[in-house]
PDB file of C-alpha atoms and ligand atoms in Angstrom:
ATOM      1  CA  MET A 232      67.560 137.221 -79.921  1.00 87.00           C
ATOM      2  CA  GLU A 233      66.902 140.566 -78.186  1.00 91.00           C
ATOM      3  CA  SER A 234      67.844 142.560 -81.270  1.00 93.00           C
ATOM      4  CA  ILE A 235      65.405 140.752 -83.555  1.00 98.00           C
ATOM      5  CA  GLY A 236      62.546 143.066 -84.458  1.00 98.00           C
ATOM      6  CA  VAL A 237      59.122 141.444 -84.064  1.00 98.00           C
ATOM      7  CA  LEU A 238      56.269 143.557 -85.388  1.00 98.00           C
ATOM      8  CA  MET A 239      52.881 143.278 -83.679  1.00 98.00           C
ATOM      9  CA  PRO A 240      50.360 145.448 -85.567  1.00 98.00           C
ATOM     10  CA  ILE A 241      47.493 145.339 -83.038  1.00 98.00           C
ATOM     11  CA  PRO A 242      47.139 144.320 -79.369  1.00 98.00           C
ATOM     12  CA  MET A 243      46.358 140.618 -79.012  1.00 98.00           C
ATOM     13  CA  ASN A 244      47.110 139.198 -75.606  1.00 98.00           C
ATOM     14  CA  ASN A 245      49.006 140.534 -72.579  1.00 98.00           C
ATOM     15  CA  TYR A 246      50.780 137.273 -71.819  1.00 98.00           C
ATOM     16  CA  LEU A 247      51.943 136.984 -75.443  1.00 98.00           C
ATOM     17  CA  GLU A 248      53.249 140.552 -75.377  1.00 98.00           C
ATOM     18  CA  ARG A 249      55.095 140.021 -72.082  1.00 98.00           C
ATOM     19  CA  GLU A 250      56.722 136.798 -73.231  1.00 98.00           C
ATOM     20  CA  LEU A 251      57.720 138.281 -76.591  1.00 98.00           C
ATOM     21  CA  GLU A 252      59.229 141.321 -74.864  1.00 98.00           C
ATOM     22  CA  LYS A 253      61.408 139.032 -72.736  1.00 98.00           C
ATOM     23  CA  ARG A 254      62.957 137.507 -75.864  1.00 98.00           C
ATOM     24  CA  PHE A 255      62.737 139.948 -78.775  1.00 98.00           C
ATOM     25  CA  ASN A 256      62.551 143.628 -79.643  1.00 98.00           C
ATOM     26  CA  LEU A 257      58.755 143.800 -79.753  1.00 98.00           C
ATOM     27  CA  LEU A 258      57.517 146.646 -81.923  1.00 98.00           C
ATOM     28  CA  LYS A 259      53.936 147.510 -80.963  1.00 98.00           C
ATOM     29  CA  LEU A 260      52.624 149.285 -84.012  1.00 98.00           C
ATOM     30  CA  TRP A 261      49.353 150.413 -82.452  1.00 98.00           C
ATOM     31  CA  THR A 262      51.153 152.450 -79.790  1.00 98.00           C
ATOM     32  CA  VAL A 263      52.768 154.868 -82.241  1.00 98.00           C
ATOM     33  CA  PRO A 264      51.035 157.866 -83.839  1.00 97.00           C
ATOM     34  CA  ASN A 265      52.603 157.590 -87.309  1.00 97.00           C
ATOM     35  CA  GLN A 266      52.511 153.915 -88.213  1.00 96.00           C
ATOM     36  CA  THR A 267      53.769 154.324 -91.796  1.00 96.00           C
ATOM     37  CA  GLN A 268      56.828 156.203 -90.613  1.00 97.00           C
ATOM     38  CA  PHE A 269      57.403 153.686 -87.802  1.00 97.00           C
ATOM     39  CA  ILE A 270      57.441 150.807 -90.284  1.00 97.00           C
ATOM     40  CA  LYS A 271      59.893 152.714 -92.495  1.00 97.00           C
ATOM     41  CA  ASP A 272      62.138 153.452 -89.515  1.00 97.00           C
ATOM     42  CA  HIS A 273      62.219 149.805 -88.399  1.00 97.00           C
ATOM     43  CA  ALA A 274      61.992 148.121 -91.803  1.00 97.00           C
ATOM     44  CA  GLU A 275      65.551 146.740 -91.645  1.00 97.00           C
ATOM     45  CA  SER A 276      65.230 145.233 -88.176  1.00 97.00           C
ATOM     46  CA  VAL A 277      61.829 143.509 -88.523  1.00 98.00           C
ATOM     47  CA  ARG A 278      62.335 139.785 -89.073  1.00 98.00           C
ATOM     48  CA  ALA A 279      58.963 138.562 -87.810  1.00 98.00           C
ATOM     49  CA  ILE A 280      55.323 139.656 -87.792  1.00 98.00           C
ATOM     50  CA  ILE A 281      52.696 138.450 -85.333  1.00 98.00           C
ATOM     51  CA  GLY A 282      49.301 138.021 -86.980  1.00 98.00           C
ATOM     52  CA  ASN A 283      45.865 136.982 -85.796  1.00 98.00           C
ATOM     53  CA  SER A 284      42.344 136.586 -87.139  1.00 97.00           C
ATOM     54  CA  SER A 285      41.952 140.296 -87.840  1.00 96.00           C
ATOM     55  CA  SER A 286      45.501 141.341 -88.659  1.00 97.00           C
ATOM     56  CA  GLY A 287      47.833 139.575 -91.024  1.00 96.00           C
ATOM     57  CA  ALA A 288      50.316 140.593 -93.649  1.00 98.00           C
ATOM     58  CA  ASP A 289      49.396 141.665 -97.162  1.00 97.00           C
ATOM     59  CA  ALA A 290      51.733 141.973-100.117  1.00 98.00           C
ATOM     60  CA  GLU A 291      52.346 145.669 -99.366  1.00 97.00           C
ATOM     61  CA  LEU A 292      53.425 145.117 -95.747  1.00 97.00           C
ATOM     62  CA  ILE A 293      55.534 142.105 -96.703  1.00 98.00           C
ATOM     63  CA  GLY A 294      57.126 144.128 -99.520  1.00 97.00           C
ATOM     64  CA  SER A 295      58.041 146.944 -97.139  1.00 97.00           C
ATOM     65  CA  LEU A 296      60.047 144.663 -94.819  1.00 98.00           C
ATOM     66  CA  PRO A 297      63.165 143.459 -96.687  1.00 98.00           C
ATOM     67  CA  ASN A 298      64.410 141.224 -93.859  1.00 98.00           C
ATOM     68  CA  LEU A 299      61.105 139.580 -92.976  1.00 98.00           C
ATOM     69  CA  GLU A 300      61.579 135.833 -92.398  1.00 98.00           C
ATOM     70  CA  ILE A 301      58.473 134.601 -90.617  1.00 98.00           C
ATOM     71  CA  ILE A 302      54.838 135.443 -89.920  1.00 98.00           C
ATOM     72  CA  ALA A 303      53.631 133.709 -86.771  1.00 98.00           C
ATOM     73  CA  SER A 304      49.871 133.924 -86.440  1.00 98.00           C
ATOM     74  CA  PHE A 305      48.160 133.924 -83.063  1.00 98.00           C
ATOM     75  CA  SER A 306      45.223 132.106 -84.688  1.00 98.00           C
ATOM     76  CA  VAL A 307      44.518 128.922 -86.555  1.00 98.00           C
ATOM     77  CA  GLY A 308      43.093 130.786 -89.557  1.00 98.00           C
ATOM     78  CA  ILE A 309      45.733 132.437 -91.733  1.00 97.00           C
ATOM     79  CA  ASP A 310      43.371 134.003 -94.276  1.00 98.00           C
ATOM     80  CA  ARG A 311      44.822 137.462 -93.521  1.00 97.00           C
ATOM     81  CA  VAL A 312      48.270 136.420 -94.690  1.00 98.00           C
ATOM     82  CA  ASP A 313      49.196 136.554 -98.370  1.00 98.00           C
ATOM     83  CA  LEU A 314      50.441 132.980 -98.555  1.00 98.00           C
ATOM     84  CA  LYS A 315      51.304 133.223-102.250  1.00 98.00           C
ATOM     85  CA  VAL A 316      53.709 136.100-101.668  1.00 98.00           C
ATOM     86  CA  CYS A 317      55.168 134.307 -98.640  1.00 98.00           C
ATOM     87  CA  LYS A 318      55.836 131.188-100.720  1.00 98.00           C
ATOM     88  CA  GLU A 319      57.426 133.243-103.486  1.00 98.00           C
ATOM     89  CA  LYS A 320      59.688 135.085-101.067  1.00 98.00           C
ATOM     90  CA  GLY A 321      60.522 132.092 -98.862  1.00 98.00           C
ATOM     91  CA  ILE A 322      58.844 133.636 -95.816  1.00 98.00           C
ATOM     92  CA  ARG A 323      57.697 131.056 -93.293  1.00 98.00           C
ATOM     93  CA  VAL A 324      54.163 131.110 -91.857  1.00 98.00           C
ATOM     94  CA  THR A 325      52.915 129.405 -88.696  1.00 98.00           C
ATOM     95  CA  ASN A 326      49.523 129.207 -86.972  1.00 98.00           C
ATOM     96  CA  THR A 327      48.087 127.783 -83.741  1.00 98.00           C
ATOM     97  CA  PRO A 328      46.165 124.602 -84.573  1.00 98.00           C
ATOM     98  CA  ASP A 329      45.110 121.886 -82.122  1.00 98.00           C
ATOM     99  CA  VAL A 330      45.391 123.927 -78.922  1.00 98.00           C
ATOM    100  CA  LEU A 331      42.144 125.776 -79.684  1.00 98.00           C
ATOM    101  CA  THR A 332      40.150 122.900 -81.175  1.00 98.00           C
ATOM    102  CA  ASP A 333      38.311 121.989 -77.964  1.00 98.00           C
ATOM    103  CA  ASP A 334      37.265 125.547 -77.186  1.00 98.00           C
ATOM    104  CA  VAL A 335      35.886 126.182 -80.654  1.00 98.00           C
ATOM    105  CA  ALA A 336      34.042 122.850 -80.728  1.00 98.00           C
ATOM    106  CA  ASP A 337      32.675 123.494 -77.231  1.00 99.00           C
ATOM    107  CA  LEU A 338      31.397 126.836 -78.452  1.00 98.00           C
ATOM    108  CA  VAL A 339      29.585 125.225 -81.382  1.00 99.00           C
ATOM    109  CA  ILE A 340      27.620 123.101 -78.948  1.00 99.00           C
ATOM    110  CA  GLY A 341      27.037 126.110 -76.704  1.00 98.00           C
ATOM    111  CA  LEU A 342      25.781 128.221 -79.600  1.00 98.00           C
ATOM    112  CA  THR A 343      23.556 125.415 -80.862  1.00 99.00           C
ATOM    113  CA  LEU A 344      21.965 124.936 -77.458  1.00 98.00           C
ATOM    114  CA  ALA A 345      21.686 128.687 -77.002  1.00 98.00           C
ATOM    115  CA  VAL A 346      19.798 129.058 -80.283  1.00 98.00           C
ATOM    116  CA  LEU A 347      17.557 125.983 -80.034  1.00 98.00           C
ATOM    117  CA  ARG A 348      16.774 126.334 -76.327  1.00 98.00           C
ATOM    118  CA  ARG A 349      16.704 130.145 -76.491  1.00 98.00           C
ATOM    119  CA  LEU A 350      19.148 130.369 -73.576  1.00 98.00           C
ATOM    120  CA  CYS A 351      20.016 134.024 -74.048  1.00 98.00           C
ATOM    121  CA  GLU A 352      16.450 135.067 -74.746  1.00 98.00           C
ATOM    122  CA  SER A 353      15.048 133.206 -71.730  1.00 98.00           C
ATOM    123  CA  ASP A 354      17.802 134.653 -69.527  1.00 98.00           C
ATOM    124  CA  ARG A 355      16.659 138.108 -70.673  1.00 98.00           C
ATOM    125  CA  TYR A 356      13.078 137.048 -69.905  1.00 98.00           C
ATOM    126  CA  VAL A 357      13.967 136.317 -66.291  1.00 98.00           C
ATOM    127  CA  ARG A 358      16.050 139.467 -65.868  1.00 98.00           C
ATOM    128  CA  ALA A 359      13.220 141.599 -67.255  1.00 98.00           C
ATOM    129  CA  GLY A 360      10.894 140.218 -64.560  1.00 98.00           C
ATOM    130  CA  LYS A 361       8.610 138.635 -67.184  1.00 98.00           C
ATOM    131  CA  TRP A 362       8.503 135.184 -65.544  1.00 98.00           C
ATOM    132  CA  LYS A 363       6.109 136.489 -62.915  1.00 98.00           C
ATOM    133  CA  ASN A 364       3.585 137.049 -65.680  1.00 98.00           C
ATOM    134  CA  GLY A 365       3.870 133.578 -67.212  1.00 98.00           C
ATOM    135  CA  ASP A 366       6.174 130.758 -68.245  1.00 98.00           C
ATOM    136  CA  TYR A 367       8.607 131.134 -71.111  1.00 98.00           C
ATOM    137  CA  LYS A 368       7.407 129.512 -74.329  1.00 98.00           C
ATOM    138  CA  LEU A 369       8.506 126.039 -75.441  1.00 98.00           C
ATOM    139  CA  THR A 370      11.686 125.705 -77.470  1.00 98.00           C
ATOM    140  CA  THR A 371      13.371 123.074 -79.703  1.00 98.00           C
ATOM    141  CA  LYS A 372      15.164 119.890 -78.651  1.00 98.00           C
ATOM    142  CA  PHE A 373      18.818 119.407 -79.656  1.00 98.00           C
ATOM    143  CA  THR A 374      19.370 115.731 -78.843  1.00 98.00           C
ATOM    144  CA  GLY A 375      18.906 113.611 -81.959  1.00 98.00           C
ATOM    145  CA  LYS A 376      18.974 116.440 -84.489  1.00 98.00           C
ATOM    146  CA  THR A 377      21.119 115.962 -87.601  1.00 98.00           C
ATOM    147  CA  VAL A 378      24.287 118.030 -87.515  1.00 99.00           C
ATOM    148  CA  GLY A 379      25.869 118.849 -90.874  1.00 99.00           C
ATOM    149  CA  ILE A 380      29.458 120.041 -90.769  1.00 99.00           C
ATOM    150  CA  ILE A 381      31.206 121.971 -93.533  1.00 98.00           C
ATOM    151  CA  GLY A 382      34.843 120.962 -93.221  1.00 97.00           C
ATOM    152  CA  LEU A 383      35.778 117.832 -91.321  1.00 97.00           C
ATOM    153  CA  GLY A 384      39.205 118.966 -90.158  1.00 97.00           C
ATOM    154  CA  ARG A 385      40.328 119.102 -86.556  1.00 98.00           C
ATOM    155  CA  ILE A 386      37.524 121.416 -85.431  1.00 98.00           C
ATOM    156  CA  GLY A 387      34.859 119.709 -87.539  1.00 98.00           C
ATOM    157  CA  GLN A 388      35.784 116.331 -86.090  1.00 98.00           C
ATOM    158  CA  ALA A 389      35.745 117.690 -82.542  1.00 98.00           C
ATOM    159  CA  VAL A 390      32.256 119.112 -83.189  1.00 99.00           C
ATOM    160  CA  ALA A 391      31.132 115.729 -84.539  1.00 98.00           C
ATOM    161  CA  LYS A 392      32.449 113.929 -81.464  1.00 98.00           C
ATOM    162  CA  ARG A 393      30.543 116.253 -79.150  1.00 98.00           C
ATOM    163  CA  ALA A 394      27.343 116.111 -81.215  1.00 99.00           C
ATOM    164  CA  GLU A 395      27.531 112.311 -81.178  1.00 98.00           C
ATOM    165  CA  ALA A 396      27.239 112.498 -77.396  1.00 98.00           C
ATOM    166  CA  PHE A 397      23.871 114.205 -78.020  1.00 98.00           C
ATOM    167  CA  SER A 398      22.842 111.223 -80.203  1.00 98.00           C
ATOM    168  CA  CYS A 399      22.940 113.431 -83.293  1.00 98.00           C
ATOM    169  CA  PRO A 400      23.400 111.812 -86.708  1.00 98.00           C
ATOM    170  CA  ILE A 401      26.418 113.517 -88.295  1.00 98.00           C
ATOM    171  CA  ALA A 402      26.879 114.448 -91.938  1.00 98.00           C
ATOM    172  CA  TYR A 403      29.610 116.466 -93.584  1.00 98.00           C
ATOM    173  CA  TYR A 404      30.831 118.186 -96.692  1.00 98.00           C
ATOM    174  CA  ALA A 405      34.519 118.294 -97.576  1.00 97.00           C
ATOM    175  CA  ARG A 406      36.365 118.579-100.878  1.00 95.00           C
ATOM    176  CA  SER A 407      36.509 114.800-100.962  1.00 96.00           C
ATOM    177  CA  GLU A 408      35.062 111.956 -98.932  1.00 98.00           C
ATOM    178  CA  LYS A 409      37.299 111.027 -95.990  1.00 96.00           C
ATOM    179  CA  PRO A 410      38.375 107.417 -95.810  1.00 95.00           C
ATOM    180  CA  ASP A 411      37.636 105.670 -92.497  1.00 92.00           C
ATOM    181  CA  VAL A 412      35.009 108.236 -91.471  1.00 97.00           C
ATOM    182  CA  LYS A 413      31.641 106.777 -90.541  1.00 96.00           C
ATOM    183  CA  TYR A 414      29.657 110.022 -90.988  1.00 98.00           C
ATOM    184  CA  LYS A 415      27.468 110.552 -94.053  1.00 98.00           C
ATOM    185  CA  TYR A 416      29.271 112.446 -96.805  1.00 98.00           C
ATOM    186  CA  TYR A 417      27.539 114.878 -99.158  1.00 98.00           C
ATOM    187  CA  PRO A 418      29.466 116.050-102.212  1.00 98.00           C
ATOM    188  CA  SER A 419      27.852 119.514-102.156  1.00 98.00           C
ATOM    189  CA  VAL A 420      26.943 122.024 -99.471  1.00 98.00           C
ATOM    190  CA  PRO A 421      23.319 122.497-100.646  1.00 98.00           C
ATOM    191  CA  GLU A 422      22.795 118.721-100.357  1.00 98.00           C
ATOM    192  CA  LEU A 423      24.342 118.725 -96.896  1.00 98.00           C
ATOM    193  CA  ALA A 424      22.142 121.661 -95.848  1.00 99.00           C
ATOM    194  CA  ALA A 425      18.994 120.003 -97.203  1.00 98.00           C
ATOM    195  CA  ASN A 426      19.721 116.983 -95.011  1.00 98.00           C
ATOM    196  CA  SER A 427      20.744 118.818 -91.819  1.00 99.00           C
ATOM    197  CA  ASP A 428      18.895 120.441 -88.944  1.00 99.00           C
ATOM    198  CA  ILE A 429      21.986 122.306 -87.829  1.00 99.00           C
ATOM    199  CA  LEU A 430      24.647 123.387 -90.295  1.00 99.00           C
ATOM    200  CA  VAL A 431      28.060 124.192 -88.845  1.00 99.00           C
ATOM    201  CA  VAL A 432      30.735 126.130 -90.724  1.00 98.00           C
ATOM    202  CA  ALA A 433      34.072 124.761 -89.540  1.00 98.00           C
ATOM    203  CA  CYS A 434      36.373 125.061 -92.538  1.00 98.00           C
ATOM    204  CA  ALA A 435      39.239 127.401 -93.333  1.00 97.00           C
ATOM    205  CA  LEU A 436      38.512 130.557 -95.333  1.00 98.00           C
ATOM    206  CA  THR A 437      39.982 130.278 -98.822  1.00 97.00           C
ATOM    207  CA  GLN A 438      38.922 131.477-102.262  1.00 96.00           C
ATOM    208  CA  GLU A 439      36.933 128.232-102.629  1.00 97.00           C
ATOM    209  CA  THR A 440      35.087 128.556 -99.322  1.00 98.00           C
ATOM    210  CA  ARG A 441      34.225 132.281 -99.529  1.00 98.00           C
ATOM    211  CA  ASN A 442      30.387 132.557 -99.557  1.00 98.00           C
ATOM    212  CA  ILE A 443      30.132 128.778 -99.234  1.00 98.00           C
ATOM    213  CA  VAL A 444      26.872 129.451 -97.390  1.00 98.00           C
ATOM    214  CA  ASN A 445      24.874 131.328-100.017  1.00 98.00           C
ATOM    215  CA  ARG A 446      21.174 131.804-100.780  1.00 98.00           C
ATOM    216  CA  GLU A 447      20.845 128.268-102.180  1.00 98.00           C
ATOM    217  CA  VAL A 448      22.339 126.754 -99.013  1.00 99.00           C
ATOM    218  CA  ILE A 449      20.241 128.933 -96.710  1.00 98.00           C
ATOM    219  CA  ASP A 450      17.071 127.965 -98.600  1.00 98.00           C
ATOM    220  CA  ALA A 451      18.056 124.291 -98.416  1.00 98.00           C
ATOM    221  CA  LEU A 452      18.522 124.562 -94.635  1.00 98.00           C
ATOM    222  CA  GLY A 453      15.106 126.161 -94.437  1.00 98.00           C
ATOM    223  CA  PRO A 454      12.784 127.697 -91.846  1.00 98.00           C
ATOM    224  CA  LYS A 455      13.545 125.047 -89.230  1.00 98.00           C
ATOM    225  CA  GLY A 456      17.269 124.913 -89.864  1.00 98.00           C
ATOM    226  CA  VAL A 457      19.949 126.599 -87.801  1.00 99.00           C
ATOM    227  CA  LEU A 458      23.263 127.937 -89.061  1.00 99.00           C
ATOM    228  CA  ILE A 459      26.258 128.000 -86.726  1.00 99.00           C
ATOM    229  CA  ASN A 460      29.298 129.935 -87.945  1.00 98.00           C
ATOM    230  CA  VAL A 461      32.563 129.681 -86.033  1.00 98.00           C
ATOM    231  CA  GLY A 462      34.683 129.946 -89.175  1.00 98.00           C
ATOM    232  CA  ARG A 463      34.952 133.383 -90.724  1.00 98.00           C
ATOM    233  CA  GLY A 464      32.331 135.961 -91.650  1.00 98.00           C
ATOM    234  CA  PRO A 465      33.071 135.778 -95.383  1.00 98.00           C
ATOM    235  CA  HIS A 466      32.134 132.087 -95.391  1.00 98.00           C
ATOM    236  CA  VAL A 467      28.533 133.305 -95.387  1.00 98.00           C
ATOM    237  CA  ASP A 468      26.738 135.680 -97.728  1.00 98.00           C
ATOM    238  CA  GLU A 469      25.804 137.970 -94.845  1.00 98.00           C
ATOM    239  CA  PRO A 470      23.096 140.088 -96.548  1.00 98.00           C
ATOM    240  CA  GLU A 471      21.392 136.847 -97.651  1.00 98.00           C
ATOM    241  CA  LEU A 472      21.651 135.441 -94.132  1.00 98.00           C
ATOM    242  CA  VAL A 473      20.201 138.598 -92.612  1.00 98.00           C
ATOM    243  CA  SER A 474      17.237 138.713 -94.973  1.00 98.00           C
ATOM    244  CA  ALA A 475      16.543 134.983 -94.504  1.00 98.00           C
ATOM    245  CA  LEU A 476      16.493 135.464 -90.721  1.00 98.00           C
ATOM    246  CA  VAL A 477      14.410 138.637 -90.840  1.00 98.00           C
ATOM    247  CA  GLU A 478      11.912 137.019 -93.232  1.00 98.00           C
ATOM    248  CA  GLY A 479      11.768 133.748 -91.252  1.00 98.00           C
ATOM    249  CA  ARG A 480      13.138 131.683 -94.153  1.00 98.00           C
ATOM    250  CA  LEU A 481      15.860 130.353 -91.821  1.00 98.00           C
ATOM    251  CA  GLY A 482      15.099 128.953 -88.370  1.00 98.00           C
ATOM    252  CA  GLY A 483      17.955 130.559 -86.485  1.00 98.00           C
ATOM    253  CA  ALA A 484      21.646 131.303 -86.332  1.00 99.00           C
ATOM    254  CA  GLY A 485      24.483 131.211 -83.843  1.00 99.00           C
ATOM    255  CA  LEU A 486      27.258 133.472 -85.039  1.00 99.00           C
ATOM    256  CA  ASP A 487      30.727 134.067 -83.657  1.00 98.00           C
ATOM    257  CA  VAL A 488      32.083 135.723 -86.786  1.00 98.00           C
ATOM    258  CA  TYR A 489      30.944 138.423 -89.207  1.00 98.00           C
ATOM    259  CA  GLN A 490      31.934 139.868 -92.529  1.00 98.00           C
ATOM    260  CA  ASN A 491      33.151 143.195 -91.211  1.00 97.00           C
ATOM    261  CA  GLU A 492      34.095 142.703 -87.547  1.00 98.00           C
ATOM    262  CA  PRO A 493      33.412 144.293 -85.140  1.00 97.00           C
ATOM    263  CA  GLU A 494      30.428 145.496 -87.173  1.00 98.00           C
ATOM    264  CA  VAL A 495      27.405 143.222 -86.735  1.00 98.00           C
ATOM    265  CA  PRO A 496      24.261 143.706 -88.855  1.00 98.00           C
ATOM    266  CA  GLU A 497      21.881 145.605 -86.581  1.00 98.00           C
ATOM    267  CA  GLU A 498      18.846 143.926 -88.167  1.00 98.00           C
ATOM    268  CA  LEU A 499      19.843 140.864 -86.122  1.00 98.00           C
ATOM    269  CA  PHE A 500      19.773 142.612 -82.742  1.00 98.00           C
ATOM    270  CA  GLY A 501      16.045 142.212 -82.243  1.00 96.00           C
ATOM    271  CA  LEU A 502      15.805 138.553 -83.298  1.00 98.00           C
ATOM    272  CA  GLU A 503      15.348 136.037 -80.489  1.00 96.00           C
ATOM    273  CA  ASN A 504      16.366 133.099 -82.715  1.00 97.00           C
ATOM    274  CA  VAL A 505      19.837 134.537 -83.216  1.00 98.00           C
ATOM    275  CA  VAL A 506      22.736 134.394 -80.781  1.00 98.00           C
ATOM    276  CA  LEU A 507      25.575 136.792 -81.470  1.00 98.00           C
ATOM    277  CA  LEU A 508      29.057 136.374 -80.028  1.00 98.00           C
ATOM    278  CA  PRO A 509      32.050 138.702 -80.485  1.00 98.00           C
ATOM    279  CA  HIS A 510      34.492 136.254 -82.163  1.00 98.00           C
ATOM    280  CA  VAL A 511      35.421 134.381 -78.987  1.00 98.00           C
ATOM    281  CA  GLY A 512      35.883 130.827 -80.289  1.00 98.00           C
ATOM    282  CA  SER A 513      39.289 130.366 -78.665  1.00 98.00           C
ATOM    283  CA  ALA A 514      38.976 133.122 -76.077  1.00 98.00           C
ATOM    284  CA  THR A 515      39.648 131.299 -72.819  1.00 98.00           C
ATOM    285  CA  ASN A 516      42.614 132.031 -70.565  1.00 98.00           C
ATOM    286  CA  GLU A 517      43.899 128.490 -70.920  1.00 98.00           C
ATOM    287  CA  THR A 518      43.737 128.362 -74.692  1.00 98.00           C
ATOM    288  CA  ARG A 519      45.059 131.841 -75.343  1.00 98.00           C
ATOM    289  CA  GLU A 520      48.088 131.043 -73.162  1.00 98.00           C
ATOM    290  CA  ALA A 521      48.656 127.798 -75.084  1.00 98.00           C
ATOM    291  CA  MET A 522      48.338 129.712 -78.375  1.00 98.00           C
ATOM    292  CA  ALA A 523      50.833 132.322 -77.160  1.00 98.00           C
ATOM    293  CA  ASN A 524      53.295 129.587 -76.190  1.00 98.00           C
ATOM    294  CA  LEU A 525      52.954 128.107 -79.664  1.00 98.00           C
ATOM    295  CA  VAL A 526      53.644 131.477 -81.315  1.00 98.00           C
ATOM    296  CA  ILE A 527      56.752 131.910 -79.165  1.00 98.00           C
ATOM    297  CA  GLY A 528      57.829 128.293 -79.708  1.00 98.00           C
ATOM    298  CA  ASN A 529      57.603 128.773 -83.460  1.00 98.00           C
ATOM    299  CA  LEU A 530      59.626 131.999 -83.386  1.00 98.00           C
ATOM    300  CA  GLU A 531      62.298 130.476 -81.166  1.00 98.00           C
ATOM    301  CA  ALA A 532      62.506 127.386 -83.337  1.00 98.00           C
ATOM    302  CA  HIS A 533      62.841 129.538 -86.445  1.00 98.00           C
ATOM    303  CA  PHE A 534      65.567 131.795 -85.092  1.00 98.00           C
ATOM    304  CA  LEU A 535      67.458 128.826 -83.619  1.00 98.00           C
ATOM    305  CA  LYS A 536      67.224 127.146 -87.040  1.00 98.00           C
ATOM    306  CA  LYS A 537      65.168 124.257 -85.684  1.00 98.00           C
ATOM    307  CA  PRO A 538      62.044 122.751 -87.298  1.00 98.00           C
ATOM    308  CA  LEU A 539      58.932 124.895 -86.849  1.00 98.00           C
ATOM    309  CA  LEU A 540      56.310 123.490 -84.479  1.00 98.00           C
ATOM    310  CA  THR A 541      53.251 124.260 -86.618  1.00 98.00           C
ATOM    311  CA  PRO A 542      54.331 125.354 -90.100  1.00 98.00           C
ATOM    312  CA  VAL A 543      51.820 126.358 -92.765  1.00 98.00           C
ATOM    313  CA  VAL A 544      54.389 127.603 -95.290  1.00 97.00           C
TER     314      VAL A 544
HETATM  315  O1  GLV B 139      39.463 132.909 -85.366  1.00 93.69           O
HETATM  316  C1  GLV B 139      40.320 132.441 -84.719  1.00 93.69           C
HETATM  317  C2  GLV B 139      41.429 131.689 -85.223  1.00 93.69           C
HETATM  318  O2  GLV B 139      41.596 131.591 -86.443  1.00 93.69           O
HETATM  319  O3  GLV B 139      42.204 131.182 -84.405  1.00 93.69           O
END
């Protein structure tokens, strides 16, 4: 397989790079000065692209690689890949589900606690030497609060399981009610938000879920409600979210994702009821290694003409 060209547009993970280099001709696009020319020069040999949450494959890139057979994403979300074009051209697409579910769900709980209990803000309070002048103010309890989850897939269910351990009633929105699920179902996101203390975005980004958290949803969640987004930035109408937080119309937010990463709205920097993370949902050594192994397993399966491990298309 050493002659198979595998295009990696941006750096993703050292272990993944090393393991790919052992097996394939890894073409690291970011290391070359003229990327357009590089793609032209290697167009015939590229049979695979490695994607992730910020780099995928649009119709133009796919169209410029006549021998492309597979896009293996180092992420569970494949919103950066033009799935329609892939289906039309018979290009396979894989992602990395399951292996990252625990980390992302853990982070939802961490973000929720960080926002409600002001963990980051009170840490800053200690570091700034302010404790000597008085105790930190009281915060908000998490145990028993209603957690509303948008999208009850693998990650949504893992969030629910964890929140149940905090005695939280669980509610959810999904396209349809899930059979055999004991959590309360709401057929619309505004209804879910109106009946939740904490609203968690845990669905895939598609045309239907873009801006699924809009002004109406934010208003329904209200000045005591907290939004947690571990999905994708475009799930949320970001200008609406920012103004709701600045004006105190929303109680708080824990965000791991943004509309235009790595840009984060600076209006949020001074707000103590907001916790901002740099898209690290699956960013642990253990999980990233498992994700890398899944990417490699999918590529090997494909080129050995075996069934893909985690096919999307
Ligand atoms: O955002 C991360 C992922 O989709 O895996």
